[in-house]
GROMACS .gro file of C-alpha atoms in nm:
model
  338
    1MET     CA    1   0.000   0.000   0.000
    2VAL     CA    2   0.114   0.355  -0.071
    3ALA     CA    3  -0.015   0.702   0.018
    4PHE     CA    4  -0.156   0.889  -0.281
    5ALA     CA    5  -0.354   1.216  -0.283
    6GLY     CA    6  -0.477   1.155   0.070
    7TRP     CA    7  -0.572   0.793   0.003
    8SER     CA    8  -0.403   0.463   0.085
    9LEU     CA    9  -0.384   0.270  -0.241
   10PRO     CA   10  -0.264  -0.080  -0.339
   11VAL     CA   11   0.048  -0.107  -0.555
   12GLN     CA   12  -0.013  -0.480  -0.601
   13TYR     CA   13  -0.204  -0.768  -0.447
   14ARG     CA   14  -0.097  -1.133  -0.413
   15ASP     CA   15   0.004  -1.173  -0.777
   16SER     CA   16   0.326  -1.021  -0.911
   17HIS     CA   17   0.305  -0.698  -1.110
   18THR     CA   18   0.382  -0.884  -1.436
   19ASP     CA   19   0.126  -1.160  -1.372
   20SER     CA   20  -0.138  -0.901  -1.286
   21HIS     CA   21  -0.060  -0.700  -1.601
   22LEU     CA   22  -0.080  -1.004  -1.829
   23HIS     CA   23  -0.398  -1.130  -1.659
   24THR     CA   24  -0.563  -0.797  -1.751
   25ARG     CA   25  -0.453  -0.836  -2.115
   26GLN     CA   26  -0.573  -1.198  -2.137
   27HIS     CA   27  -0.873  -1.213  -1.898
   28CYS     CA   28  -0.988  -0.922  -1.678
   29SER     CA   29  -0.888  -0.742  -1.360
   30LEU     CA   30  -1.070  -0.534  -1.102
   31PHE     CA   31  -0.918  -0.197  -1.008
   32ASP     CA   32  -1.048   0.011  -0.716
   33VAL     CA   33  -1.033   0.368  -0.850
   34SER     CA   34  -1.264   0.520  -0.588
   35HIS     CA   35  -1.004   0.791  -0.523
   36MET     CA   36  -1.107   0.964  -0.849
   37LEU     CA   37  -1.317   1.281  -0.816
   38GLN     CA   38  -1.675   1.220  -0.935
   39THR     CA   39  -1.899   1.524  -0.980
   40LYS     CA   40  -2.246   1.595  -1.113
   41ILE     CA   41  -2.311   1.924  -1.298
   42PHE     CA   42  -2.682   2.007  -1.327
   43GLY     CA   43  -2.910   2.291  -1.442
   44SER     CA   44  -3.004   2.418  -1.788
   45ASP     CA   45  -2.666   2.597  -1.823
   46ARG     CA   46  -2.454   2.290  -1.737
   47VAL     CA   47  -2.309   2.262  -2.090
   48LYS     CA   48  -2.223   2.633  -2.092
   49LEU     CA   49  -2.035   2.585  -1.764
   50MET     CA   50  -1.838   2.282  -1.882
   51GLU     CA   51  -1.753   2.435  -2.221
   52SER     CA   52  -1.614   2.744  -2.043
   53LEU     CA   53  -1.354   2.518  -1.880
   54VAL     CA   54  -1.272   2.237  -2.129
   55VAL     CA   55  -1.161   2.205  -2.493
   56GLY     CA   56  -1.421   1.946  -2.600
   57ASP     CA   57  -1.757   1.982  -2.775
   58ILE     CA   58  -1.988   1.890  -2.487
   59ALA     CA   59  -2.301   2.025  -2.661
   60GLU     CA   60  -2.271   1.763  -2.937
   61LEU     CA   61  -2.263   1.464  -2.699
   62ARG     CA   62  -2.563   1.237  -2.743
   63PRO     CA   63  -2.758   1.121  -2.434
   64ASN     CA   64  -2.531   0.893  -2.225
   65GLN     CA   65  -2.229   0.957  -2.449
   66GLY     CA   66  -1.899   1.061  -2.292
   67THR     CA   67  -1.568   1.204  -2.408
   68LEU     CA   68  -1.217   1.249  -2.276
   69SER     CA   69  -1.148   1.621  -2.242
   70LEU     CA   70  -0.900   1.862  -2.089
   71PHE     CA   71  -0.923   2.153  -1.847
   72THR     CA   72  -0.691   2.422  -1.986
   73ASN     CA   73  -0.559   2.757  -1.863
   74GLU     CA   74  -0.528   3.084  -2.058
   75ALA     CA   75  -0.166   3.001  -2.147
   76GLY     CA   76  -0.286   2.681  -2.319
   77GLY     CA   77  -0.151   2.451  -2.044
   78ILE     CA   78  -0.339   2.138  -1.935
   79LEU     CA   79  -0.482   2.165  -1.582
   80ASP     CA   80  -0.614   1.806  -1.586
   81ASP     CA   81  -0.766   1.539  -1.809
   82LEU     CA   82  -1.121   1.423  -1.736
   83ILE     CA   83  -1.417   1.230  -1.875
   84VAL     CA   84  -1.745   1.416  -1.926
   85THR     CA   85  -2.066   1.219  -1.986
   86ASN     CA   86  -2.394   1.377  -2.096
   87THR     CA   87  -2.637   1.162  -1.896
   88SER     CA   88  -2.999   1.105  -2.000
   89GLU     CA   89  -3.094   1.202  -1.643
   90GLY     CA   90  -3.034   1.570  -1.721
   91HIS     CA   91  -2.687   1.623  -1.572
   92LEU     CA   92  -2.322   1.595  -1.672
   93TYR     CA   93  -2.126   1.320  -1.496
   94VAL     CA   94  -1.759   1.419  -1.462
   95VAL     CA   95  -1.466   1.200  -1.351
   96SER     CA   96  -1.126   1.364  -1.293
   97ASN     CA   97  -0.797   1.280  -1.123
   98ALA     CA   98  -0.757   1.243  -0.746
   99GLY     CA   99  -0.420   1.418  -0.761
  100CYS     CA  100  -0.598   1.730  -0.891
  101TRP     CA  101  -0.907   1.695  -0.665
  102GLU     CA  102  -0.877   2.033  -0.487
  103LYS     CA  103  -0.770   2.222  -0.800
  104ASP     CA  104  -1.044   2.073  -1.020
  105LEU     CA  105  -1.317   2.118  -0.761
  106ALA     CA  106  -1.218   2.482  -0.697
  107LEU     CA  107  -1.209   2.548  -1.074
  108MET     CA  108  -1.562   2.411  -1.123
  109GLN     CA  109  -1.706   2.566  -0.805
  110ASP     CA  110  -1.567   2.911  -0.892
  111LYS     CA  111  -1.723   2.891  -1.239
  112VAL     CA  112  -2.056   2.775  -1.089
  113ARG     CA  113  -2.059   3.080  -0.858
  114GLU     CA  114  -1.963   3.312  -1.144
  115LEU     CA  115  -2.250   3.186  -1.363
  116GLN     CA  116  -2.498   3.182  -1.076
  117ASN     CA  117  -2.412   3.548  -1.009
  118GLN     CA  118  -2.506   3.616  -1.373
  119GLY     CA  119  -2.845   3.455  -1.310
  120ARG     CA  120  -2.755   3.127  -1.484
  121ASP     CA  121  -2.914   2.794  -1.389
  122VAL     CA  122  -2.625   2.567  -1.287
  123GLY     CA  123  -2.511   2.368  -0.983
  124LEU     CA  124  -2.251   2.113  -0.876
  125GLU     CA  125  -2.259   1.811  -0.647
  126VAL     CA  126  -1.964   1.590  -0.544
  127LEU     CA  127  -2.069   1.225  -0.561
  128ASP     CA  128  -1.973   1.007  -0.266
  129ASN     CA  129  -1.972   0.693  -0.480
  130ALA     CA  130  -1.704   0.427  -0.508
  131LEU     CA  131  -1.563   0.361  -0.857
  132LEU     CA  132  -1.464   0.011  -0.968
  133ALA     CA  133  -1.294  -0.051  -1.303
  134LEU     CA  134  -1.333  -0.397  -1.459
  135GLN     CA  135  -1.080  -0.414  -1.742
  136GLY     CA  136  -0.981  -0.680  -1.994
  137PRO     CA  137  -1.108  -0.872  -2.298
  138THR     CA  138  -1.353  -1.080  -2.090
  139ALA     CA  139  -1.484  -0.787  -1.879
  140ALA     CA  140  -1.814  -0.749  -2.067
  141GLN     CA  141  -1.878  -1.124  -2.060
  142VAL     CA  142  -1.816  -1.132  -1.682
  143LEU     CA  143  -2.038  -0.831  -1.614
  144GLN     CA  144  -2.318  -0.950  -1.846
  145ALA     CA  145  -2.400  -1.233  -1.605
  146SER     CA  146  -2.486  -0.976  -1.335
  147VAL     CA  147  -2.698  -0.726  -1.532
  148ALA     CA  148  -3.028  -0.739  -1.721
  149ASP     CA  149  -2.914  -0.477  -1.977
  150ASP     CA  150  -2.754  -0.600  -2.300
  151LEU     CA  151  -2.393  -0.479  -2.283
  152LYS     CA  152  -2.360  -0.523  -2.662
  153LYS     CA  153  -2.576  -0.209  -2.678
  154LEU     CA  154  -2.327  -0.018  -2.460
  155PRO     CA  155  -2.048   0.088  -2.701
  156PHE     CA  156  -1.720   0.252  -2.605
  157MET     CA  157  -1.759   0.584  -2.417
  158THR     CA  158  -2.130   0.537  -2.347
  159SER     CA  159  -2.292   0.487  -2.011
  160ALA     CA  160  -2.615   0.364  -1.850
  161VAL     CA  161  -2.761   0.334  -1.502
  162MET     CA  162  -2.840  -0.028  -1.417
  163GLU     CA  163  -2.867  -0.283  -1.140
  164VAL     CA  164  -2.543  -0.482  -1.094
  165PHE     CA  165  -2.547  -0.792  -0.872
  166GLY     CA  166  -2.867  -0.664  -0.713
  167VAL     CA  167  -2.722  -0.317  -0.642
  168SER     CA  168  -2.948  -0.054  -0.799
  169GLY     CA  169  -2.836   0.290  -0.918
  170CYS     CA  170  -2.495   0.184  -1.057
  171ARG     CA  171  -2.367   0.392  -1.349
  172VAL     CA  172  -2.179   0.162  -1.587
  173THR     CA  173  -1.955   0.338  -1.843
  174ARG     CA  174  -1.779   0.150  -2.125
  175CYS     CA  175  -1.433   0.299  -2.078
  176GLY     CA  176  -1.108   0.254  -1.888
  177TYR     CA  177  -0.741   0.341  -1.890
  178THR     CA  178  -0.569   0.014  -1.977
  179GLY     CA  179  -0.601  -0.009  -2.356
  180GLU     CA  180  -0.847  -0.297  -2.309
  181ASP     CA  181  -1.223  -0.325  -2.332
  182GLY     CA  182  -1.389  -0.272  -1.997
  183VAL     CA  183  -1.621  -0.070  -1.778
  184GLU     CA  184  -1.606   0.169  -1.486
  185ILE     CA  185  -1.887   0.120  -1.235
  186SER     CA  186  -1.989   0.411  -1.013
  187VAL     CA  187  -2.156   0.242  -0.717
  188PRO     CA  188  -2.300   0.371  -0.385
  189ALA     CA  189  -2.005   0.351  -0.142
  190ALA     CA  190  -2.190   0.125   0.105
  191GLU     CA  191  -2.234  -0.139  -0.170
  192ALA     CA  192  -1.878  -0.132  -0.311
  193VAL     CA  193  -1.745  -0.428  -0.109
  194HIS     CA  194  -2.051  -0.639  -0.197
  195LEU     CA  195  -2.009  -0.562  -0.567
  196ALA     CA  196  -1.633  -0.625  -0.569
  197THR     CA  197  -1.676  -0.954  -0.378
  198ALA     CA  198  -1.943  -1.071  -0.624
  199LEU     CA  199  -1.722  -0.991  -0.926
  200LEU     CA  200  -1.422  -1.169  -0.770
  201LYS     CA  201  -1.619  -1.493  -0.737
  202ASN     CA  202  -1.568  -1.535  -1.112
  203PRO     CA  203  -1.227  -1.703  -1.170
  204GLU     CA  204  -1.173  -1.473  -1.471
  205VAL     CA  205  -1.144  -1.175  -1.234
  206LYS     CA  206  -0.844  -1.086  -1.019
  207LEU     CA  207  -0.763  -0.772  -0.821
  208ALA     CA  208  -0.499  -0.544  -0.972
  209GLY     CA  209  -0.316  -0.244  -0.824
  210LEU     CA  210  -0.140   0.074  -0.926
  211ALA     CA  211   0.172  -0.096  -1.067
  212ALA     CA  212  -0.026  -0.290  -1.329
  213ARG     CA  213  -0.248   0.012  -1.398
  214ASP     CA  214   0.062   0.220  -1.476
  215SER     CA  215   0.229  -0.032  -1.709
  216LEU     CA  216  -0.102  -0.107  -1.886
  217ARG     CA  217  -0.173   0.261  -1.960
  218LEU     CA  218   0.187   0.319  -2.068
  219GLU     CA  219   0.174   0.028  -2.316
  220ALA     CA  220  -0.143   0.186  -2.455
  221GLY     CA  221   0.025   0.529  -2.486
  222LEU     CA  222  -0.210   0.692  -2.233
  223CYS     CA  223  -0.090   0.994  -2.034
  224LEU     CA  224  -0.046   1.016  -1.658
  225TYR     CA  225  -0.127   1.369  -1.544
  226GLY     CA  226   0.169   1.528  -1.363
  227ASN     CA  227   0.417   1.308  -1.552
  228ASP     CA  228   0.333   1.319  -1.922
  229ILE     CA  229   0.110   1.627  -1.929
  230ASP     CA  230   0.086   1.926  -1.695
  231GLU     CA  231   0.015   2.299  -1.678
  232HIS     CA  232   0.321   2.369  -1.895
  233THR     CA  233   0.210   2.133  -2.175
  234THR     CA  234  -0.044   2.224  -2.442
  235PRO     CA  235  -0.280   1.965  -2.598
  236VAL     CA  236  -0.092   1.992  -2.929
  237GLU     CA  237   0.249   1.932  -2.767
  238GLY     CA  238   0.096   1.642  -2.573
  239SER     CA  239  -0.033   1.480  -2.897
  240LEU     CA  240  -0.390   1.530  -2.770
  241SER     CA  241  -0.517   1.756  -3.050
  242TRP     CA  242  -0.799   1.504  -3.112
  243THR     CA  243  -0.965   1.618  -2.786
  244LEU     CA  244  -1.026   1.965  -2.937
  245GLY     CA  245  -1.384   1.982  -3.068
  246LYS     CA  246  -1.413   2.100  -3.431
  247ARG     CA  247  -1.675   2.363  -3.340
  248ARG     CA  248  -1.463   2.476  -3.044
  249ARG     CA  249  -1.155   2.520  -3.265
  250ALA     CA  250  -1.353   2.739  -3.505
  251ALA     CA  251  -1.511   2.946  -3.226
  252MET     CA  252  -1.184   2.967  -3.029
  253ASP     CA  253  -1.396   2.996  -2.713
  254PHE     CA  254  -1.212   2.771  -2.468
  255PRO     CA  255  -0.936   2.873  -2.221
  256GLY     CA  256  -0.601   2.904  -2.399
  257ALA     CA  257  -0.753   2.889  -2.751
  258LYS     CA  258  -0.539   3.183  -2.869
  259VAL     CA  259  -0.228   2.975  -2.793
  260ILE     CA  260  -0.356   2.627  -2.882
  261VAL     CA  261  -0.543   2.682  -3.212
  262PRO     CA  262  -0.246   2.845  -3.395
  263GLN     CA  263  -0.032   2.548  -3.287
  264LEU     CA  264  -0.266   2.317  -3.485
  265LYS     CA  265  -0.176   2.498  -3.807
  266GLY     CA  266   0.178   2.601  -3.727
  267LYS     CA  267   0.468   2.424  -3.563
  268VAL     CA  268   0.519   2.347  -3.195
  269GLN     CA  269   0.864   2.328  -3.040
  270ARG     CA  270   0.817   1.977  -2.902
  271ARG     CA  271   0.585   1.676  -2.913
  272ARG     CA  272   0.508   1.376  -2.694
  273VAL     CA  273   0.631   1.055  -2.855
  274GLY     CA  274   0.642   0.686  -2.772
  275LEU     CA  275   0.977   0.512  -2.732
  276MET     CA  276   1.087   0.147  -2.738
  277CYS     CA  277   1.428   0.003  -2.660
  278GLU     CA  278   1.613  -0.315  -2.570
  279GLY     CA  279   1.833  -0.354  -2.263
  280ALA     CA  280   1.783  -0.157  -1.941
  281PRO     CA  281   1.442   0.012  -1.893
  282MET     CA  282   1.398   0.383  -1.958
  283ARG     CA  283   1.268   0.580  -1.658
  284ALA     CA  284   1.113   0.923  -1.602
  285HIS     CA  285   1.364   1.212  -1.617
  286SER     CA  286   1.613   1.016  -1.831
  287PRO     CA  287   1.765   1.247  -2.097
  288ILE     CA  288   1.678   1.176  -2.463
  289LEU     CA  289   1.970   1.236  -2.703
  290ASN     CA  290   1.999   1.252  -3.081
  291MET     CA  291   2.239   1.008  -3.251
  292GLU     CA  292   2.516   1.267  -3.220
  293GLY     CA  293   2.478   1.257  -2.840
  294THR     CA  294   2.320   1.602  -2.791
  295LYS     CA  295   2.038   1.618  -2.535
  296ILE     CA  296   1.710   1.699  -2.713
  297GLY     CA  297   1.441   1.594  -2.464
  298THR     CA  298   1.335   1.403  -2.155
  299VAL     CA  299   1.153   1.078  -2.075
  300THR     CA  300   0.831   1.142  -1.877
  301SER     CA  301   0.722   0.779  -1.810
  302GLY     CA  302   0.892   0.447  -1.871
  303CYS     CA  303   0.887   0.079  -1.774
  304PRO     CA  304   0.950  -0.272  -1.906
  305SER     CA  305   0.651  -0.384  -2.116
  306PRO     CA  306   0.527  -0.727  -1.997
  307SER     CA  307   0.325  -0.773  -2.320
  308LEU     CA  308   0.593  -0.668  -2.571
  309LYS     CA  309   0.894  -0.800  -2.376
  310LYS     CA  310   1.067  -0.471  -2.457
  311ASN     CA  311   1.109  -0.144  -2.269
  312VAL     CA  312   0.852   0.127  -2.344
  313ALA     CA  313   0.844   0.494  -2.254
  314MET     CA  314   0.708   0.829  -2.358
  315GLY     CA  315   0.872   1.166  -2.356
  316TYR     CA  316   0.910   1.497  -2.538
  317VAL     CA  317   1.138   1.571  -2.832
  318PRO     CA  318   1.162   1.856  -3.087
  319CYS     CA  319   0.916   1.817  -3.378
  320GLU     CA  320   1.186   1.721  -3.626
  321TYR     CA  321   1.261   1.409  -3.417
  322SER     CA  322   0.896   1.306  -3.369
  323ARG     CA  323   0.843   1.099  -3.685
  324PRO     CA  324   0.771   0.728  -3.610
  325GLY     CA  325   1.079   0.512  -3.666
  326THR     CA  326   1.329   0.786  -3.573
  327MET     CA  327   1.637   0.643  -3.400
  328LEU     CA  328   1.731   0.816  -3.075
  329LEU     CA  329   1.939   0.750  -2.764
  330VAL     CA  330   1.824   0.755  -2.402
  331GLU     CA  331   2.088   0.813  -2.136
  332LEU     CA  332   2.068   0.561  -1.851
  333PRO     CA  333   2.294   0.508  -1.548
  334SER     CA  334   2.409   0.184  -1.713
  335GLY     CA  335   2.487   0.355  -2.046
  336PRO     CA  336   2.292   0.469  -2.355
  337CYS     CA  337   1.987   0.275  -2.475
  338PHE     CA  338   1.898   0.274  -2.849
   0.00000   0.00000   0.00000
């Protein structure tokens, strides 16, 4: 167990990190991600509020459709990444990072007050639900046995409220952060242990901790806020331009648009790239060098990949070195890695 953002979280359970990682890729694993901030934005001006803070097109989301988006500042930096779902119950369901809990909540609450002072109809509620992520190729098959709803009708990034193992009022969202199929289940906190215990009765399901979650998301090229993206990184530099809604780009009406939109058409100084190498693993803060040995960037996340049997990492390099297949060096204590 380790301390994280005011919570005590599991790094790993009985199984080794590698076994847990591979079990998720081949079967499915249960992750307790209840430390994430879950909020409900309601009122007729809820979309106006969210679009004043994020880069995505929230107005175009269909009922129960969600999207990954980004809170940005006026300098174009990323304040956090989050998932926003337009629920059919007349509110937005927002999930953001525990490490940014206070910052994100203050950002949203300040904007709520600002709009309320203008006579707008908007409000915010922090949900005291647990959040369980069931991830892996057999996740839907495992969950289907416990719900009446047909999960084939729940495509990626959509969500529905349903009864799961007899627990009513669970919001099941087809998403995750492992690169696998899966769901995140927002469940009343008092029922979380019951739900987790019921899922774990299936031999397909094993508990997995932070170590496996980190290597799984890194294999899938997914960012960890604070490591791979932060307030000094723009969405374009972070290779997250796809999160920028087409209508929002044209209107340039999100925080930092004057910095971010020109970067889409012009050239940025650096870009986030994926790296693979043999030998010793690359780690965060390791210098990235060109083939002449000049430092050109830095690794932001890195680990051995249990699935690929190679070392994977991501980091930032100047644009001219960002083309796939470019040979680079990474400086390690044991010597350079190609």
